[in-house]
Amino acid sequence: MGIAVGRIGCFLNGCCYGKISYQAGVCFPAEQNSPVFTQQVIDGLITSSAKFSLPVLPTQLYESVAYFLIFIILLILERFKKFEGFLFWIFLLLYSINRFFVESLRFYEGNFILPNG
């Protein structure tokens, strides 16, 4: 539950963002001086006088929803736990699967834009 709330904080801060996507992106305002806006200025994708960043995938929100779902799954599985540590291992499995998919959408230097985006 804590990780899900923390990712909402990441979204509000503008960090941990995804690649540029004109179809499913969110723009961050310049006055917040968010990390996404600053990085796009540094990379020369926008000028410092721009009012908004280019649209980026809200991977923070994708993760937050996934972690809420993981929390619900763990609550349901608690009734059926087989041994001590069962829920911990299920959490690690689901967390790892989620991170694998979200990391492919996240921005890293050199992979600004989604293909066909």
Coordinates of N, CA, C and O in Angstrom, one line a residue:
M1 N 0.8 -1.2 0.0 CA 0.0 0.0 0.0 C 0.9 1.3 0.0 O 0.6 2.2 -0.7
G2 N 1.9 1.2 0.8 CA 2.8 2.4 0.9 C 3.5 2.7 -0.5 O 3.7 3.9 -0.8
I3 N 3.9 1.7 -1.2 CA 4.5 1.9 -2.5 C 3.5 2.6 -3.5 O 3.9 3.5 -4.2
A4 N 2.3 2.2 -3.4 CA 1.2 2.8 -4.3 C 1.1 4.2 -4.0 O 1.0 5.1 -4.9
V5 N 1.0 4.6 -2.7 CA 0.8 6.0 -2.4 C 2.1 6.8 -2.7 O 2.0 7.9 -3.2
G6 N 3.3 6.2 -2.6 CA 4.5 6.8 -2.9 C 4.6 7.2 -4.4 O 5.1 8.2 -4.8
R7 N 4.1 6.3 -5.2 CA 4.1 6.6 -6.7 C 3.2 7.7 -7.1 O 3.4 8.4 -8.0
I8 N 2.1 7.9 -6.3 CA 1.3 9.1 -6.5 C 2.1 10.3 -6.2 O 2.0 11.3 -7.0
G9 N 2.9 10.3 -5.2 CA 3.7 11.4 -4.9 C 4.7 11.6 -6.0 O 5.0 12.8 -6.3
C10 N 5.2 10.6 -6.6 CA 6.2 10.7 -7.7 C 5.5 11.4 -8.9 O 6.1 12.3 -9.5
F11 N 4.2 11.1 -9.1 CA 3.5 11.7 -10.2 C 3.3 13.2 -9.9 O 3.5 14.1 -10.8
L12 N 2.9 13.6 -8.7 CA 2.7 15.0 -8.3 C 4.0 15.8 -8.4 O 4.0 16.9 -8.7
N13 N 5.1 15.1 -8.1 CA 6.4 15.8 -8.2 C 6.9 15.8 -9.7 O 7.7 16.7 -10.0
G14 N 6.5 14.9 -10.5 CA 6.9 14.9 -11.9 C 8.2 14.1 -12.1 O 8.9 14.2 -13.2
C15 N 8.5 13.2 -11.2 CA 9.7 12.4 -11.4 C 9.3 11.0 -11.8 O 8.1 10.7 -11.8
C16 N 10.2 10.1 -12.1 CA 9.9 8.7 -12.4 C 9.0 8.6 -13.6 O 8.1 7.7 -13.6
Y17 N 9.1 9.5 -14.5 CA 8.1 9.5 -15.7 C 8.5 8.6 -16.8 O 9.6 8.0 -16.8
G18 N 7.6 8.5 -17.7 CA 7.8 7.6 -18.9 C 8.3 8.3 -20.1 O 8.6 9.5 -20.1
K19 N 8.4 7.6 -21.2 CA 8.8 8.1 -22.5 C 7.8 9.1 -23.0 O 6.6 9.1 -22.6
I20 N 8.2 9.9 -24.0 CA 7.3 10.8 -24.6 C 6.3 10.0 -25.4 O 6.7 9.1 -26.2
S21 N 5.0 10.4 -25.3 CA 4.0 9.7 -26.0 C 2.9 10.8 -26.3 O 2.3 11.3 -25.4
Y22 N 2.6 11.0 -27.6 CA 1.6 12.0 -27.9 C 0.2 11.4 -27.8 O -0.8 12.1 -27.7
Q23 N 0.1 10.1 -27.8 CA -1.2 9.4 -27.7 C -1.7 9.3 -26.2 O -2.9 9.4 -26.0
A24 N -0.8 9.0 -25.3 CA -1.3 8.7 -23.9 C -0.5 9.4 -22.9 O -0.3 9.0 -21.8
G25 N 0.1 10.6 -23.3 CA 1.0 11.3 -22.4 C 0.3 12.4 -21.5 O -0.8 12.8 -21.8
V26 N 1.0 12.8 -20.5 CA 0.6 13.8 -19.6 C 1.7 14.9 -19.7 O 2.9 14.6 -19.6
C27 N 1.3 16.2 -19.8 CA 2.2 17.3 -19.8 C 2.3 17.9 -18.4 O 1.3 18.0 -17.7
F28 N 3.5 18.2 -18.0 CA 3.8 18.9 -16.7 C 4.1 20.3 -16.9 O 4.8 20.7 -17.8
P29 N 3.5 21.2 -16.1 CA 3.6 22.6 -16.2 C 5.1 23.1 -15.9 O 5.7 22.5 -15.0
A30 N 5.5 24.2 -16.5 CA 6.8 24.7 -16.3 C 7.0 25.3 -14.9 O 8.1 25.2 -14.4
E31 N 5.9 25.9 -14.4 CA 6.1 26.6 -13.1 C 6.4 25.7 -12.0 O 6.9 26.1 -10.9
Q32 N 6.1 24.4 -12.1 CA 6.5 23.5 -11.1 C 7.9 23.1 -11.1 O 8.5 22.5 -10.1
N33 N 8.6 23.4 -12.2 CA 10.0 23.1 -12.4 C 10.2 21.6 -12.1 O 11.2 21.2 -11.4
S34 N 9.4 20.8 -12.7 CA 9.4 19.3 -12.5 C 10.7 18.7 -13.2 O 11.2 19.3 -14.1
P35 N 11.1 17.6 -12.7 CA 12.3 16.9 -13.3 C 12.0 16.6 -14.8 O 13.0 16.7 -15.6
V36 N 10.8 16.3 -15.2 CA 10.6 16.0 -16.6 C 10.7 17.3 -17.5 O 11.4 17.2 -18.5
F37 N 10.2 18.4 -17.0 CA 10.4 19.6 -17.7 C 11.9 20.0 -17.9 O 12.4 20.3 -18.9
T38 N 12.6 19.9 -16.7 CA 14.0 20.3 -16.7 C 14.8 19.4 -17.6 O 15.7 19.9 -18.4
Q39 N 14.5 18.1 -17.6 CA 15.3 17.2 -18.5 C 15.0 17.4 -19.9 O 15.9 17.4 -20.8
Q40 N 13.8 17.7 -20.3 CA 13.5 18.0 -21.7 C 14.1 19.3 -22.2 O 14.5 19.4 -23.3
V41 N 14.3 20.3 -21.3 CA 15.0 21.5 -21.6 C 16.5 21.2 -21.9 O 17.1 21.6 -22.8
I42 N 17.1 20.4 -20.9 CA 18.5 20.0 -21.1 C 18.7 19.2 -22.3 O 19.7 19.4 -23.0
D43 N 17.8 18.3 -22.7 CA 17.9 17.5 -23.9 C 17.6 18.3 -25.2 O 17.8 17.7 -26.3
G44 N 17.2 19.5 -25.1 CA 16.9 20.3 -26.2 C 15.6 20.0 -26.9 O 15.3 20.4 -28.0
L45 N 14.7 19.3 -26.2 CA 13.4 18.9 -26.8 C 12.4 20.1 -26.7 O 11.5 20.1 -27.5
I46 N 12.6 20.9 -25.7 CA 11.7 22.1 -25.6 C 12.6 23.3 -25.2 O 13.7 23.1 -24.7
T47 N 12.1 24.5 -25.3 CA 12.9 25.6 -24.8 C 12.5 25.9 -23.4 O 11.4 25.5 -22.9
S48 N 13.3 26.7 -22.7 CA 13.0 27.0 -21.3 C 11.8 28.0 -21.2 O 11.3 28.1 -20.1
S49 N 11.4 28.6 -22.3 CA 10.3 29.5 -22.2 C 8.9 28.7 -22.5 O 7.9 29.3 -22.4
A50 N 9.0 27.4 -22.7 CA 7.8 26.6 -22.9 C 6.9 26.6 -21.7 O 7.4 26.7 -20.6
K51 N 5.6 26.5 -21.8 CA 4.7 26.5 -20.7 C 4.5 25.1 -20.1 O 4.2 25.0 -18.9
F52 N 4.7 24.1 -21.0 CA 4.5 22.7 -20.5 C 5.6 21.8 -21.1 O 6.2 22.2 -22.1
S53 N 5.8 20.7 -20.5 CA 6.7 19.7 -21.0 C 6.0 19.0 -22.2 O 4.8 19.1 -22.4
L54 N 6.7 18.2 -22.9 CA 6.1 17.4 -23.9 C 5.4 16.3 -23.2 O 5.7 15.9 -22.0
P55 N 4.3 15.7 -23.8 CA 3.6 14.7 -23.0 C 4.4 13.4 -22.8 O 5.1 12.9 -23.7
V56 N 4.4 12.9 -21.6 CA 5.1 11.7 -21.2 C 4.1 10.7 -20.6 O 3.1 11.1 -20.1
L57 N 4.5 9.4 -20.7 CA 3.6 8.4 -20.1 C 3.6 8.5 -18.6 O 4.7 8.7 -18.0
P58 N 2.5 8.5 -18.0 CA 2.4 8.6 -16.5 C 2.7 7.2 -15.9 O 1.8 6.6 -15.2
T59 N 3.9 6.8 -16.0 CA 4.3 5.4 -15.5 C 4.1 5.4 -14.0 O 3.9 4.3 -13.4
Q60 N 4.2 6.5 -13.3 CA 4.0 6.5 -11.9 C 2.6 6.1 -11.5 O 2.4 5.3 -10.6
L61 N 1.6 6.5 -12.3 CA 0.2 6.1 -12.1 C 0.0 4.7 -12.5 O -0.8 4.0 -11.8
Y62 N 0.6 4.2 -13.5 CA 0.5 2.8 -13.9 C 1.0 1.9 -12.7 O 0.3 0.9 -12.4
E63 N 2.1 2.3 -12.2 CA 2.7 1.5 -11.1 C 1.7 1.6 -9.8 O 1.5 0.6 -9.2
S64 N 1.2 2.8 -9.6 CA 0.4 3.0 -8.4 C -0.8 2.0 -8.5 O -1.2 1.4 -7.5
V65 N -1.5 2.0 -9.6 CA -2.7 1.1 -9.8 C -2.2 -0.3 -9.7 O -2.9 -1.1 -9.0
A66 N -1.1 -0.7 -10.3 CA -0.6 -2.1 -10.1 C -0.4 -2.5 -8.7 O -0.7 -3.6 -8.2
Y67 N 0.2 -1.5 -7.9 CA 0.5 -1.8 -6.5 C -0.7 -1.9 -5.7 O -0.8 -2.7 -4.7
F68 N -1.8 -1.1 -6.0 CA -3.0 -1.3 -5.3 C -3.6 -2.7 -5.6 O -4.2 -3.3 -4.7
L69 N -3.5 -3.1 -6.9 CA -4.1 -4.4 -7.2 C -3.3 -5.5 -6.5 O -3.9 -6.5 -6.1
I70 N -2.0 -5.4 -6.5 CA -1.1 -6.4 -5.7 C -1.6 -6.4 -4.3 O -1.7 -7.5 -3.7
F71 N -1.8 -5.3 -3.7 CA -2.3 -5.3 -2.3 C -3.6 -6.0 -2.1 O -3.7 -6.9 -1.2
I72 N -4.5 -5.8 -3.0 CA -5.8 -6.5 -3.0 C -5.6 -8.0 -3.2 O -6.2 -8.8 -2.4
I73 N -4.8 -8.4 -4.1 CA -4.5 -9.8 -4.3 C -3.9 -10.5 -3.1 O -4.3 -11.6 -2.7
L74 N -3.0 -9.8 -2.5 CA -2.3 -10.3 -1.2 C -3.4 -10.4 -0.1 O -3.3 -11.4 0.7
L75 N -4.3 -9.5 0.0 CA -5.3 -9.6 1.0 C -6.2 -10.8 0.8 O -6.6 -11.6 1.7
I76 N -6.5 -11.1 -0.5 CA -7.3 -12.3 -0.8 C -6.5 -13.6 -0.6 O -7.1 -14.5 0.0
L77 N -5.3 -13.6 -1.0 CA -4.5 -14.8 -0.8 C -4.1 -15.1 0.6 O -3.7 -16.2 1.0
E78 N -4.3 -14.1 1.5 CA -3.9 -14.3 2.9 C -4.7 -15.5 3.5 O -4.3 -16.2 4.4
R79 N -6.0 -15.6 3.0 CA -6.8 -16.7 3.5 C -6.3 -18.1 3.1 O -6.6 -19.1 3.8
F80 N -5.5 -18.1 2.1 CA -5.1 -19.4 1.5 C -3.6 -19.6 1.6 O -3.0 -20.5 0.9
K81 N -2.9 -18.9 2.5 CA -1.4 -19.0 2.5 C -1.0 -20.4 3.0 O -1.6 -21.0 3.9
K82 N 0.0 -20.9 2.3 CA 0.4 -22.3 2.5 C 1.5 -22.4 3.6 O 1.6 -23.5 4.2
F83 N 2.3 -21.4 3.8 CA 3.4 -21.5 4.7 C 3.8 -20.1 5.1 O 3.4 -19.1 4.4
E84 N 4.6 -19.9 6.1 CA 5.1 -18.6 6.5 C 6.0 -18.1 5.4 O 6.9 -18.8 4.9
G85 N 5.8 -16.8 5.0 CA 6.6 -16.2 4.0 C 5.9 -16.3 2.6 O 6.4 -15.8 1.6
F86 N 4.8 -17.1 2.5 CA 4.1 -17.3 1.2 C 3.7 -15.9 0.6 O 4.0 -15.7 -0.6
L87 N 3.1 -15.0 1.4 CA 2.7 -13.7 0.9 C 3.9 -12.9 0.4 O 3.8 -12.1 -0.5
F88 N 4.9 -13.0 1.2 CA 6.2 -12.2 0.8 C 6.7 -12.7 -0.6 O 7.0 -11.8 -1.4
W89 N 6.7 -14.0 -0.8 CA 7.2 -14.5 -2.1 C 6.2 -14.1 -3.2 O 6.7 -13.8 -4.3
I90 N 4.9 -14.2 -3.0 CA 4.0 -13.8 -4.0 C 4.1 -12.3 -4.3 O 4.1 -11.8 -5.5
F91 N 4.3 -11.5 -3.2 CA 4.6 -10.0 -3.4 C 5.8 -9.8 -4.3 O 5.8 -9.0 -5.3
L92 N 6.9 -10.5 -4.0 CA 8.1 -10.3 -4.8 C 7.9 -10.7 -6.3 O 8.4 -10.0 -7.2
L93 N 7.2 -11.8 -6.5 CA 6.9 -12.2 -7.8 C 6.1 -11.1 -8.6 O 6.4 -10.7 -9.7
L94 N 5.0 -10.7 -8.0 CA 4.1 -9.7 -8.7 C 4.8 -8.4 -8.8 O 4.6 -7.7 -9.9
Y95 N 5.5 -7.9 -7.8 CA 6.3 -6.7 -7.9 C 7.3 -6.7 -9.0 O 7.4 -5.8 -9.8
S96 N 8.0 -7.8 -9.2 CA 9.0 -8.0 -10.2 C 8.4 -8.0 -11.6 O 8.9 -7.4 -12.5
I97 N 7.3 -8.7 -11.8 CA 6.6 -8.7 -13.0 C 6.2 -7.3 -13.4 O 6.4 -6.8 -14.6
N98 N 5.6 -6.5 -12.5 CA 5.2 -5.2 -12.7 C 6.4 -4.3 -13.1 O 6.3 -3.5 -14.1
R99 N 7.4 -4.4 -12.4 CA 8.6 -3.5 -12.7 C 9.2 -3.8 -14.0 O 9.6 -2.9 -14.8
F100 N 9.2 -5.1 -14.4 CA 9.7 -5.5 -15.7 C 8.9 -4.8 -16.8 O 9.6 -4.2 -17.8
F101 N 7.6 -4.7 -16.8 CA 6.8 -4.1 -17.8 C 6.9 -2.6 -17.7 O 7.0 -1.9 -18.8
V102 N 6.9 -2.0 -16.5 CA 6.9 -0.5 -16.4 C 8.2 0.0 -16.8 O 8.3 1.1 -17.5
E103 N 9.3 -0.7 -16.5 CA 10.6 -0.2 -16.9 C 10.8 0.0 -18.4 O 11.6 0.8 -18.8
S104 N 10.1 -0.8 -19.2 CA 10.2 -0.7 -20.6 C 9.5 0.5 -21.1 O 9.8 1.0 -22.2
L105 N 8.7 1.2 -20.3 CA 8.0 2.4 -20.7 C 8.6 3.6 -20.1 O 8.3 4.8 -20.5
R106 N 9.5 3.5 -19.1 CA 10.1 4.6 -18.4 C 11.2 5.3 -19.2 O 11.9 4.7 -20.0
F107 N 11.3 6.6 -19.0 CA 12.3 7.4 -19.7 C 13.7 7.1 -19.1 O 13.9 7.1 -17.9
Y108 N 14.7 6.9 -20.0 CA 16.1 6.9 -19.6 C 16.8 7.6 -20.7 O 16.4 7.7 -21.9
E109 N 17.9 8.2 -20.4 CA 18.7 8.9 -21.4 C 18.9 8.1 -22.6 O 19.3 7.0 -22.6
G110 N 18.5 8.7 -23.8 CA 18.7 8.0 -25.0 C 17.5 7.3 -25.6 O 17.5 6.8 -26.7
N111 N 16.4 7.3 -24.8 CA 15.2 6.6 -25.3 C 14.0 7.5 -25.0 O 13.0 7.1 -24.4
F112 N 14.0 8.7 -25.6 CA 13.0 9.7 -25.3 C 11.6 9.3 -25.7 O 10.6 9.6 -25.0
I113 N 11.4 8.8 -26.9 CA 10.1 8.7 -27.6 C 9.7 7.2 -27.8 O 10.5 6.4 -28.2
L114 N 8.4 6.9 -27.6 CA 7.9 5.6 -27.9 C 8.0 5.4 -29.5 O 7.7 6.4 -30.2
P115 N 8.2 4.2 -29.9 CA 8.2 4.0 -31.4 C 6.8 4.3 -31.9 O 5.8 4.1 -31.2
N116 N 6.7 5.0 -33.0 CA 5.4 5.4 -33.6 C 4.7 6.4 -32.7 O 3.5 6.4 -32.7
G117 N 5.4 7.1 -31.9 CA 4.7 8.0 -31.0 C 5.1 9.4 -31.2 O 4.6 10.3 -30.8

